[in-house]
Tab-separated table of C-alpha atoms and ligand atoms in Angstrom:
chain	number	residue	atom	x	y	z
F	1	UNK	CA	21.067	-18.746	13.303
F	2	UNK	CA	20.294	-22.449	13.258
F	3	UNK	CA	19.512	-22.295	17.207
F	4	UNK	CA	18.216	-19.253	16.544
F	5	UNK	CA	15.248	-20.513	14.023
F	6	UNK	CA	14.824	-23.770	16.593
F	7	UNK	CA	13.966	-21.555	19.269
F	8	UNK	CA	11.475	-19.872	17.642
F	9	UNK	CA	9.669	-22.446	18.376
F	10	UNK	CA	10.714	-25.042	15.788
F	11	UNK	CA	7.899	-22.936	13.439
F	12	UNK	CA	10.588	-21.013	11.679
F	13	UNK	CA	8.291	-21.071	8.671
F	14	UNK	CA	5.203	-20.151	10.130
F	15	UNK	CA	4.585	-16.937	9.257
F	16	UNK	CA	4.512	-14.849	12.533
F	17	UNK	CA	1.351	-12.501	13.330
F	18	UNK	CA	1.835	-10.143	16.327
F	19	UNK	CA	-1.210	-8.271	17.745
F	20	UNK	CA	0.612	-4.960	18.615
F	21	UNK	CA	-0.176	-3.742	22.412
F	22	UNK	CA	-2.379	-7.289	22.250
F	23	UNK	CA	-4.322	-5.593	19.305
F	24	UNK	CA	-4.927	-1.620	19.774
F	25	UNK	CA	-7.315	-1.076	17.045
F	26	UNK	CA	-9.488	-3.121	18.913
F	27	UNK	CA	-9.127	-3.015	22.525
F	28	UNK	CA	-7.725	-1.207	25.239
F	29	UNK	CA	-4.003	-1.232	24.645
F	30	UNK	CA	-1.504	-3.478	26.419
F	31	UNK	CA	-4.529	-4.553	28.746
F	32	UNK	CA	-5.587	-8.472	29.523
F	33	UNK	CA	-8.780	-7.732	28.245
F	34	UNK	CA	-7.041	-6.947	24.571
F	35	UNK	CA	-4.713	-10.741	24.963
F	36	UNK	CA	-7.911	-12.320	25.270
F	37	UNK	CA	-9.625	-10.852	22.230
F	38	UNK	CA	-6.281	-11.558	20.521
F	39	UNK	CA	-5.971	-15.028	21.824
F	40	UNK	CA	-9.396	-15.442	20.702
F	41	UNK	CA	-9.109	-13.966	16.753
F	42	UNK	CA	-6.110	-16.437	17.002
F	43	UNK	CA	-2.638	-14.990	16.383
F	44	UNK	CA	0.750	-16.367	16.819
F	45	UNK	CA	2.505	-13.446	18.909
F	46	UNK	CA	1.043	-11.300	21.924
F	47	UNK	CA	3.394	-8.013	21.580
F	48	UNK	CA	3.912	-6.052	24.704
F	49	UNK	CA	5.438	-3.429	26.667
F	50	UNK	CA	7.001	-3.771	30.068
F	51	UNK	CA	8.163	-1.588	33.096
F	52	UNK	CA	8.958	-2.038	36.566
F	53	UNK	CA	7.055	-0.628	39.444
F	54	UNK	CA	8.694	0.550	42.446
F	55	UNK	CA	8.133	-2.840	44.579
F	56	UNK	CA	10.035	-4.871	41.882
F	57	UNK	CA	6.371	-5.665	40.349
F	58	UNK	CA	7.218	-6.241	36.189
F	59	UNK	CA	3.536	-4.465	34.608
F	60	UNK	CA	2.750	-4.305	31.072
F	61	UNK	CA	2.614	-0.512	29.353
F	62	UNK	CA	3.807	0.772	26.639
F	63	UNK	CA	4.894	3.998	28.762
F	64	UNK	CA	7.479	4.908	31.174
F	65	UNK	CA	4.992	6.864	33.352
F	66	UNK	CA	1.031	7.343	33.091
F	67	UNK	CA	-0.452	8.308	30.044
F	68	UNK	CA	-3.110	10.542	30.220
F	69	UNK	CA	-4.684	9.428	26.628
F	70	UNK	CA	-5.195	6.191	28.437
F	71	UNK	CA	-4.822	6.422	31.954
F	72	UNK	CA	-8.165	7.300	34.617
F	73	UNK	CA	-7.721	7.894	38.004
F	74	UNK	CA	-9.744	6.486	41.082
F	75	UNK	CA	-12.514	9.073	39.872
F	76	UNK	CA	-12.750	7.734	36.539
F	77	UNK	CA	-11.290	11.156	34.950
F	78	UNK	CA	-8.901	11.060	32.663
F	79	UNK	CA	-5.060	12.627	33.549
F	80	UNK	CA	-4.657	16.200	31.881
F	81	UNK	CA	-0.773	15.817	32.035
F	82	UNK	CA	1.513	12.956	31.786
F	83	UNK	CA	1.370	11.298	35.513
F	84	UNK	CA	3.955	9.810	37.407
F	85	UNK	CA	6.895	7.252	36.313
F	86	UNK	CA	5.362	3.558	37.345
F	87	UNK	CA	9.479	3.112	39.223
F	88	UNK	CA	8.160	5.945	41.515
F	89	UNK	CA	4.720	3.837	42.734
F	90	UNK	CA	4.431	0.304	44.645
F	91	UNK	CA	1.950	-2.335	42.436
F	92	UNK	CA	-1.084	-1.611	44.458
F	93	UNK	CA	-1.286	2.037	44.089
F	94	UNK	CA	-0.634	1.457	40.345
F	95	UNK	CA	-3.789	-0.693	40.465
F	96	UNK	CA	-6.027	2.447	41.567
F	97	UNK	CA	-5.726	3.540	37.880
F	98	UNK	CA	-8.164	2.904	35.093
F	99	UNK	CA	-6.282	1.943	31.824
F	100	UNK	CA	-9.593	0.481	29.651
F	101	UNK	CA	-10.606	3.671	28.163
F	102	UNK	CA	-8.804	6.123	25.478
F	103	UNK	CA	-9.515	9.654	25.943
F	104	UNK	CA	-12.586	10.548	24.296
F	105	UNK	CA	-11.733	13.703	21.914
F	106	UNK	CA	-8.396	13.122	21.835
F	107	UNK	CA	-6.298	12.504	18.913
F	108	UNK	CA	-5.298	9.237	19.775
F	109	UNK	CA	-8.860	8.110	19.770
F	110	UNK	CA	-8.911	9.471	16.320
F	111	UNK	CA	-6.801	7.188	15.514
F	112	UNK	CA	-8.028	3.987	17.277
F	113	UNK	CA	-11.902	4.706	16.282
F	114	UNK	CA	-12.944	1.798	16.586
F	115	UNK	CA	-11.141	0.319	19.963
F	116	UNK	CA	-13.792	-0.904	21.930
F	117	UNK	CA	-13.490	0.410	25.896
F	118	UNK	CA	-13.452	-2.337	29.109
F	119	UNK	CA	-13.908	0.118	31.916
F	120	UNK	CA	-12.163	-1.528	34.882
F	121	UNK	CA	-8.993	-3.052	33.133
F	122	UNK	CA	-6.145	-1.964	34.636
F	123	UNK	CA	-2.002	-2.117	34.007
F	124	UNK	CA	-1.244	-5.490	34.400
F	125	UNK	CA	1.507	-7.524	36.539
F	126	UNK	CA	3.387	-9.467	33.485
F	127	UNK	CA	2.953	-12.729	35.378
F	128	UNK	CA	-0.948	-12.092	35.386
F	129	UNK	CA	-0.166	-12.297	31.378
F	130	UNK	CA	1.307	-15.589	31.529
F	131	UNK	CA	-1.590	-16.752	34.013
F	132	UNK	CA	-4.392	-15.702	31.336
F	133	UNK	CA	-2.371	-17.363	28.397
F	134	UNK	CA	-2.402	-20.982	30.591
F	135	UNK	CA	-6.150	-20.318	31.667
F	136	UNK	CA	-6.888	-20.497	27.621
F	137	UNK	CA	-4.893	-23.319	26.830
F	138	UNK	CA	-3.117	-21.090	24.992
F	139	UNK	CA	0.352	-23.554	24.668
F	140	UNK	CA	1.505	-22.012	21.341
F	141	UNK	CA	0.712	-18.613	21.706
F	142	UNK	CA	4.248	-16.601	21.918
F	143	UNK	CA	5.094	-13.052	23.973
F	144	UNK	CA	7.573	-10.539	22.147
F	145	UNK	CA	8.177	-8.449	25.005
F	146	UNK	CA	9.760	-5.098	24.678
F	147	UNK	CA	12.180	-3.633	27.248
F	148	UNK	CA	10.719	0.292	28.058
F	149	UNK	CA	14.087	1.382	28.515
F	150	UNK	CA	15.574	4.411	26.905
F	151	UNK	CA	19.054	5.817	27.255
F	152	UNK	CA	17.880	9.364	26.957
F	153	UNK	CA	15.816	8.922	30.072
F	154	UNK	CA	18.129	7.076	32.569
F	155	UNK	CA	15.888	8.034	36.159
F	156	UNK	CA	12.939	6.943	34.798
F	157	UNK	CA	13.316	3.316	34.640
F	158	UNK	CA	15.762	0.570	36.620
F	159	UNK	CA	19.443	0.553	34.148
F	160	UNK	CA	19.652	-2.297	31.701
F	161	UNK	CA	20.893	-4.747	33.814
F	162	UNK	CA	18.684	-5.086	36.847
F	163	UNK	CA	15.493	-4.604	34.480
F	164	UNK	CA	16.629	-7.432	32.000
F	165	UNK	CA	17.755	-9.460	34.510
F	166	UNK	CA	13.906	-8.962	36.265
F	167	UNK	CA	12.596	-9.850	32.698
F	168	UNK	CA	14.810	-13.071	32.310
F	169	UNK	CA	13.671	-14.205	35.612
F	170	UNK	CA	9.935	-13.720	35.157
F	171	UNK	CA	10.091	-15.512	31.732
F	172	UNK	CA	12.433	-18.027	33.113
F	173	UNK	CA	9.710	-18.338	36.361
F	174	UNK	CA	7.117	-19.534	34.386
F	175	UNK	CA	8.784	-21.744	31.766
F	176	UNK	CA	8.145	-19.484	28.734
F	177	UNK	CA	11.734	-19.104	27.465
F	178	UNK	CA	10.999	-21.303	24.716
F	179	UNK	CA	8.086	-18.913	24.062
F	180	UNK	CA	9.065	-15.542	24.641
F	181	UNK	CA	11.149	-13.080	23.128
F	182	UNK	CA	13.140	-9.815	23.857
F	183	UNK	CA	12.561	-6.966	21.954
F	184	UNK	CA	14.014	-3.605	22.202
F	185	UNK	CA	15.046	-0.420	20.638
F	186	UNK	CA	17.592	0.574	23.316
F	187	UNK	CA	20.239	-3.092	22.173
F	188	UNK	CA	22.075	-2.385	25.535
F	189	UNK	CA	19.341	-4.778	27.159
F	190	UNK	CA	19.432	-6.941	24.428
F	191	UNK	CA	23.391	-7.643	24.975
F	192	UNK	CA	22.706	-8.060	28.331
F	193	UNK	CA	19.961	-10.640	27.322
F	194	UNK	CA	22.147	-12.589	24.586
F	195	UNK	CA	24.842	-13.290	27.621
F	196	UNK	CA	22.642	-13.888	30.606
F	197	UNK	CA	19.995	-16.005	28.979
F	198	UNK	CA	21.385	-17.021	25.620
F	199	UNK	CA	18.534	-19.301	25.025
F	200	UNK	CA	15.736	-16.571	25.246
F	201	UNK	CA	15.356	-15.151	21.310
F	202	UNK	CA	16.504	-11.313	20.981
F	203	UNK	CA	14.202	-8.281	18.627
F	204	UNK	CA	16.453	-5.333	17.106
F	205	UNK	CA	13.934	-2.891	17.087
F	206	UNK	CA	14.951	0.246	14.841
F	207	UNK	CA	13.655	2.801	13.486
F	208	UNK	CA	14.524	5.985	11.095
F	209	UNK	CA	11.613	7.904	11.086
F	210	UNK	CA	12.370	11.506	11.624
F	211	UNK	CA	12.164	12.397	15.892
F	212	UNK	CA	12.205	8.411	16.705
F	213	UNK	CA	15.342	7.658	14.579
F	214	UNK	CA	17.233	5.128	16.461
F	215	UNK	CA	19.640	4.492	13.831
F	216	UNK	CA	21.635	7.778	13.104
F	217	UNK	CA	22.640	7.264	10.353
F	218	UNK	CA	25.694	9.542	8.726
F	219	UNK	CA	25.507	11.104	11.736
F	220	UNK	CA	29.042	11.443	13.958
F	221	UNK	CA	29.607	8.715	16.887
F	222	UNK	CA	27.263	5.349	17.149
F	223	UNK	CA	23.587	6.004	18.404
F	224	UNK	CA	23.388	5.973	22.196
F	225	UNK	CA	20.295	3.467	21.190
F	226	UNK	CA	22.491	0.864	19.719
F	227	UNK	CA	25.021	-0.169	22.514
F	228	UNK	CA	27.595	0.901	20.839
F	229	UNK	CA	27.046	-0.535	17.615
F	230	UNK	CA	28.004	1.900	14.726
F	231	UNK	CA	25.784	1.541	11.626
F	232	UNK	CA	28.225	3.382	9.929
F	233	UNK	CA	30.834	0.780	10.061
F	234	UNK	CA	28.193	-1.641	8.456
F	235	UNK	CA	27.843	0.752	5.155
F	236	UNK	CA	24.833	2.421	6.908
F	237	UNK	CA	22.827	-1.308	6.602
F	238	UNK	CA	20.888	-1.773	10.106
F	239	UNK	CA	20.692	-5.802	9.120
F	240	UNK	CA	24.093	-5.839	8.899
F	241	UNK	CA	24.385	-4.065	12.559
F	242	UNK	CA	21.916	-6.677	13.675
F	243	UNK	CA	23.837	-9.547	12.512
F	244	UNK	CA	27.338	-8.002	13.756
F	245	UNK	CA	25.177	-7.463	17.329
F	246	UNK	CA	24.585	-11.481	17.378
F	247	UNK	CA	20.952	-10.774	16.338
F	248	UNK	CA	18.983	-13.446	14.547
F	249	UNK	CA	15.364	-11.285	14.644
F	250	UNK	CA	15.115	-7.848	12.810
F	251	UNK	CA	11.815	-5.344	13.592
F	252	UNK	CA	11.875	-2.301	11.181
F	253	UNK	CA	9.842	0.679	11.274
F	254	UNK	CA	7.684	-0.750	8.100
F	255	UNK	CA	8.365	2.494	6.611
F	256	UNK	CA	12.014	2.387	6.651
F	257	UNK	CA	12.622	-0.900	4.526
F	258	UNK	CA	12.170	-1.942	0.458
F	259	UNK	CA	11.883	-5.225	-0.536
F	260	UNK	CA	15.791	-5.388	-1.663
F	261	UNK	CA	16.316	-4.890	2.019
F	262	UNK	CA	14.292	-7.381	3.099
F	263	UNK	CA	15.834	-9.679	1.207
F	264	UNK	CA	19.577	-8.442	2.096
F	265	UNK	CA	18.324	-9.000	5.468
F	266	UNK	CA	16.931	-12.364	5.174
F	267	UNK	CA	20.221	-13.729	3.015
F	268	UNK	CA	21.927	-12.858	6.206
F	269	UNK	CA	20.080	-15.340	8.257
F	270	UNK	CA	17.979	-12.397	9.939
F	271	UNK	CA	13.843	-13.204	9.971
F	272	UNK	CA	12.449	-9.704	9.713
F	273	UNK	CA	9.341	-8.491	11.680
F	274	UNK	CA	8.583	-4.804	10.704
F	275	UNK	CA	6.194	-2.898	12.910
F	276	UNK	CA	3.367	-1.657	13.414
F	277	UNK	CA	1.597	-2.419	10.107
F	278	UNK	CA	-2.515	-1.395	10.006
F	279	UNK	CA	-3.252	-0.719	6.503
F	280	UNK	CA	-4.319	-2.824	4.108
F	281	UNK	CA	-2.321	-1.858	0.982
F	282	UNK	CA	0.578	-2.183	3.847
F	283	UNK	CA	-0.185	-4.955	5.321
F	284	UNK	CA	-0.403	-7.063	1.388
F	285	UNK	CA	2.637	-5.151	0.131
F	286	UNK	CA	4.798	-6.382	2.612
F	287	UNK	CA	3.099	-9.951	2.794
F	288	UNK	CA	4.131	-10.072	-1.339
F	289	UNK	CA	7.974	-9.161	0.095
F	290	UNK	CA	7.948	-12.457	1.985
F	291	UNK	CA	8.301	-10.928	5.520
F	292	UNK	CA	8.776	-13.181	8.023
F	293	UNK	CA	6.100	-11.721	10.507
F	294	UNK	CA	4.397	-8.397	11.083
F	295	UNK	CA	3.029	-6.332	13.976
F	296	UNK	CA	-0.209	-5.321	13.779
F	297	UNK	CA	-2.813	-3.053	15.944
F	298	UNK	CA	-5.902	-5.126	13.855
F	299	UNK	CA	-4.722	-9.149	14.114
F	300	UNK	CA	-8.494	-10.120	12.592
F	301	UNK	CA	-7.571	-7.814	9.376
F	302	UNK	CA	-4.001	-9.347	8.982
F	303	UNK	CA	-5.798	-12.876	9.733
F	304	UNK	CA	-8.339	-12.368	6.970
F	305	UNK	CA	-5.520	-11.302	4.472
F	306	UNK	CA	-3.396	-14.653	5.690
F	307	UNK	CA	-6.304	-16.486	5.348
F	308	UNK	CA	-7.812	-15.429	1.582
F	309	UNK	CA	-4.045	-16.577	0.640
F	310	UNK	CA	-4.408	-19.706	2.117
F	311	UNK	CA	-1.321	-18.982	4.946
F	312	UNK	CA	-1.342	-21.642	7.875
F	313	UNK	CA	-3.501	-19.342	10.383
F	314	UNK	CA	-2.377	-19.719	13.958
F	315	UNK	CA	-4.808	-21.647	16.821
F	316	UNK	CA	-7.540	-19.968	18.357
F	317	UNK	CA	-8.005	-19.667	22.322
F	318	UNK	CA	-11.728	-18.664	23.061
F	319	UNK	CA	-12.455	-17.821	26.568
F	320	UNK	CA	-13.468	-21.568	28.771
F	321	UNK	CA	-17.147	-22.163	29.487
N	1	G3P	O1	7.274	-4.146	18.413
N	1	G3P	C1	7.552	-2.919	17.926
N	1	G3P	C2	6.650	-1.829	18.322
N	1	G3P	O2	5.842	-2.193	19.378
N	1	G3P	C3	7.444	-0.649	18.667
N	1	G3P	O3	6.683	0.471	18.857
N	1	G3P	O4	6.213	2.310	20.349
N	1	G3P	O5	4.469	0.637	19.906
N	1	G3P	O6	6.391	0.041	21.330
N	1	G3P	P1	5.907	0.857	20.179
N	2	CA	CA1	6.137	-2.281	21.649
């Protein structure tokens, strides 16, 4: 746990703010024009999602295949149906898709009223990430990067193994292992990560939230979502599973935890992370539970609340003139 809190970047006090999908409330999700409005409100954490195209080409999205509440083809019209997987197409056709718009009318830009569109953006190479964050200056700014990987949909991605090794060697590529971390619901990838690069930080995602539930709890055999990891043999506690999984980061579904777990969790040695927090009476609840971080779709609202309490308040990285 020691290494653990040294490797997150000796700041193991800092309080950690994550702009979720590099700040969805905002901007077009998981796009570089949303990690440069994050960069620039100033947070401590760029969360993202990543896949693998068919060329070997690691690309940020949150999706296994193209979303049509996001995704635009060459035409500028938005999908009617979920589009193909992003293993089945090389980067460059990938790039013929527009990704900096949510579908107007739809229910998902109900919920994001207020994300401001960046026609053009498009699904972005990982490395292209990395480039943007050293074109700021950003040197403190951190990646939690989730592994789009699910065990109920084995064709649709690489298996665990080639895809975290891919991850480990684009994070190892550009230096960022003291920086980056790997997050995932599907802990298969995050074995894999502990024993191939033990000195990259690991994220249990969970979650127990009705059609999502990772956890299965009381429920016969361990979750094919935990790597074999039985939360019944830890008295039902996912922080105990974490810990017995050699995990020293815990990411809740926000609406899954009390403050009596938080604190079980954190007498463990586990920081805990929960996700994706956008409402205010949320967002000051959990900061009064001591938290050690939280993942946000509006980083300037969760800034402002760290900020009237006086909370360090990560660097800023506006654009270069
Ligand atoms: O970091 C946790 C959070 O991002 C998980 O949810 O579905 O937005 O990837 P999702
Ligand atoms: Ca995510």
């Amino acid at each position: 746990m020691i290494l653990a809190a040294a490797l997150l970047g000796g700041c193991a006090t800092q309080f950690d703010l994550q702009a979720h999908r590099g700040g969805r409330g905002l901007m077009p999700e998981n796009t570089l024009a949303a990690f440069a409005k994050a960069m620039e409100i100033g947070v401590t954490t760029l969360e993202l999602d990543v896949g693998i195209t068919q060329d070997g080409v690691m690309v940020i999205s949150h999706d296994r295949y193209l979303n049509p509440d996001v995704i635009r083809d060459a035409e500028g019209r938005h999908l009617t149906e979920r589009g193909a997987t992003l293993m089945s197409m090389p980067f460059a056709e990938l790039q013929r898709f527009d990704a900096g718009r949510i579908k107007p009318g739809s229910n998902y830009a109900k919920t994001f009223a207020q994300q401001q569109a960046v026609d053009g953006e498009r699904i972005p190479a990982l490395s292209a990430l990395f480039e943007l964050a050293k074109l700021r200056n950003a040197s403190d700014v951190r990646f939690n990067i989730e592994t789009k990987i699910s065990p109920n949909a084995a064709g649709e991605t690489l298996p665990p193994e080639p895809f975290v090794r891919a991850l480990i060697a684009e994070i190892r590529n550009a230096g960022l292992t003291a920086r980056a971390t790997i997050q995932s619901f599907d802990w298969r990838t995050l074995q894999i990560a502990q024993k191939e690069a033990p000195e990259i930080v690991t994220v249990y995602l969970s979650s127990q939230q009705g059609a999502g539930d990772t956890v299965q709890a009381g429920k016969p055999g361990a979750s094919p979502w935990l790597a074999g990891f039985d939360v019944d043999d830890y008295a039902g506690s996912v922080a105990r599973t974490v810990a017995a999984a050699g995990g020293s980061v815990w990411s809740p579904h926000y609406k899954d935890i009390t403050q009596a777990l938080v604190r079980d969790a954190q007498s463990l040695g586990l920081q805990v992370v929960p996700w994706t927090v956008n409402d205010e009476a949320d967002l000051t609840r959990l900061l009064d539970w001591k938290v050690d971080g939280l993942i946000t779709d509006y980083p300037d609202l969760l800034r402002a609340l760290m900020k009237a309490r006086g909370m360090v308040l990560p660097a800023q990285f506006p654009p270069k003139l």
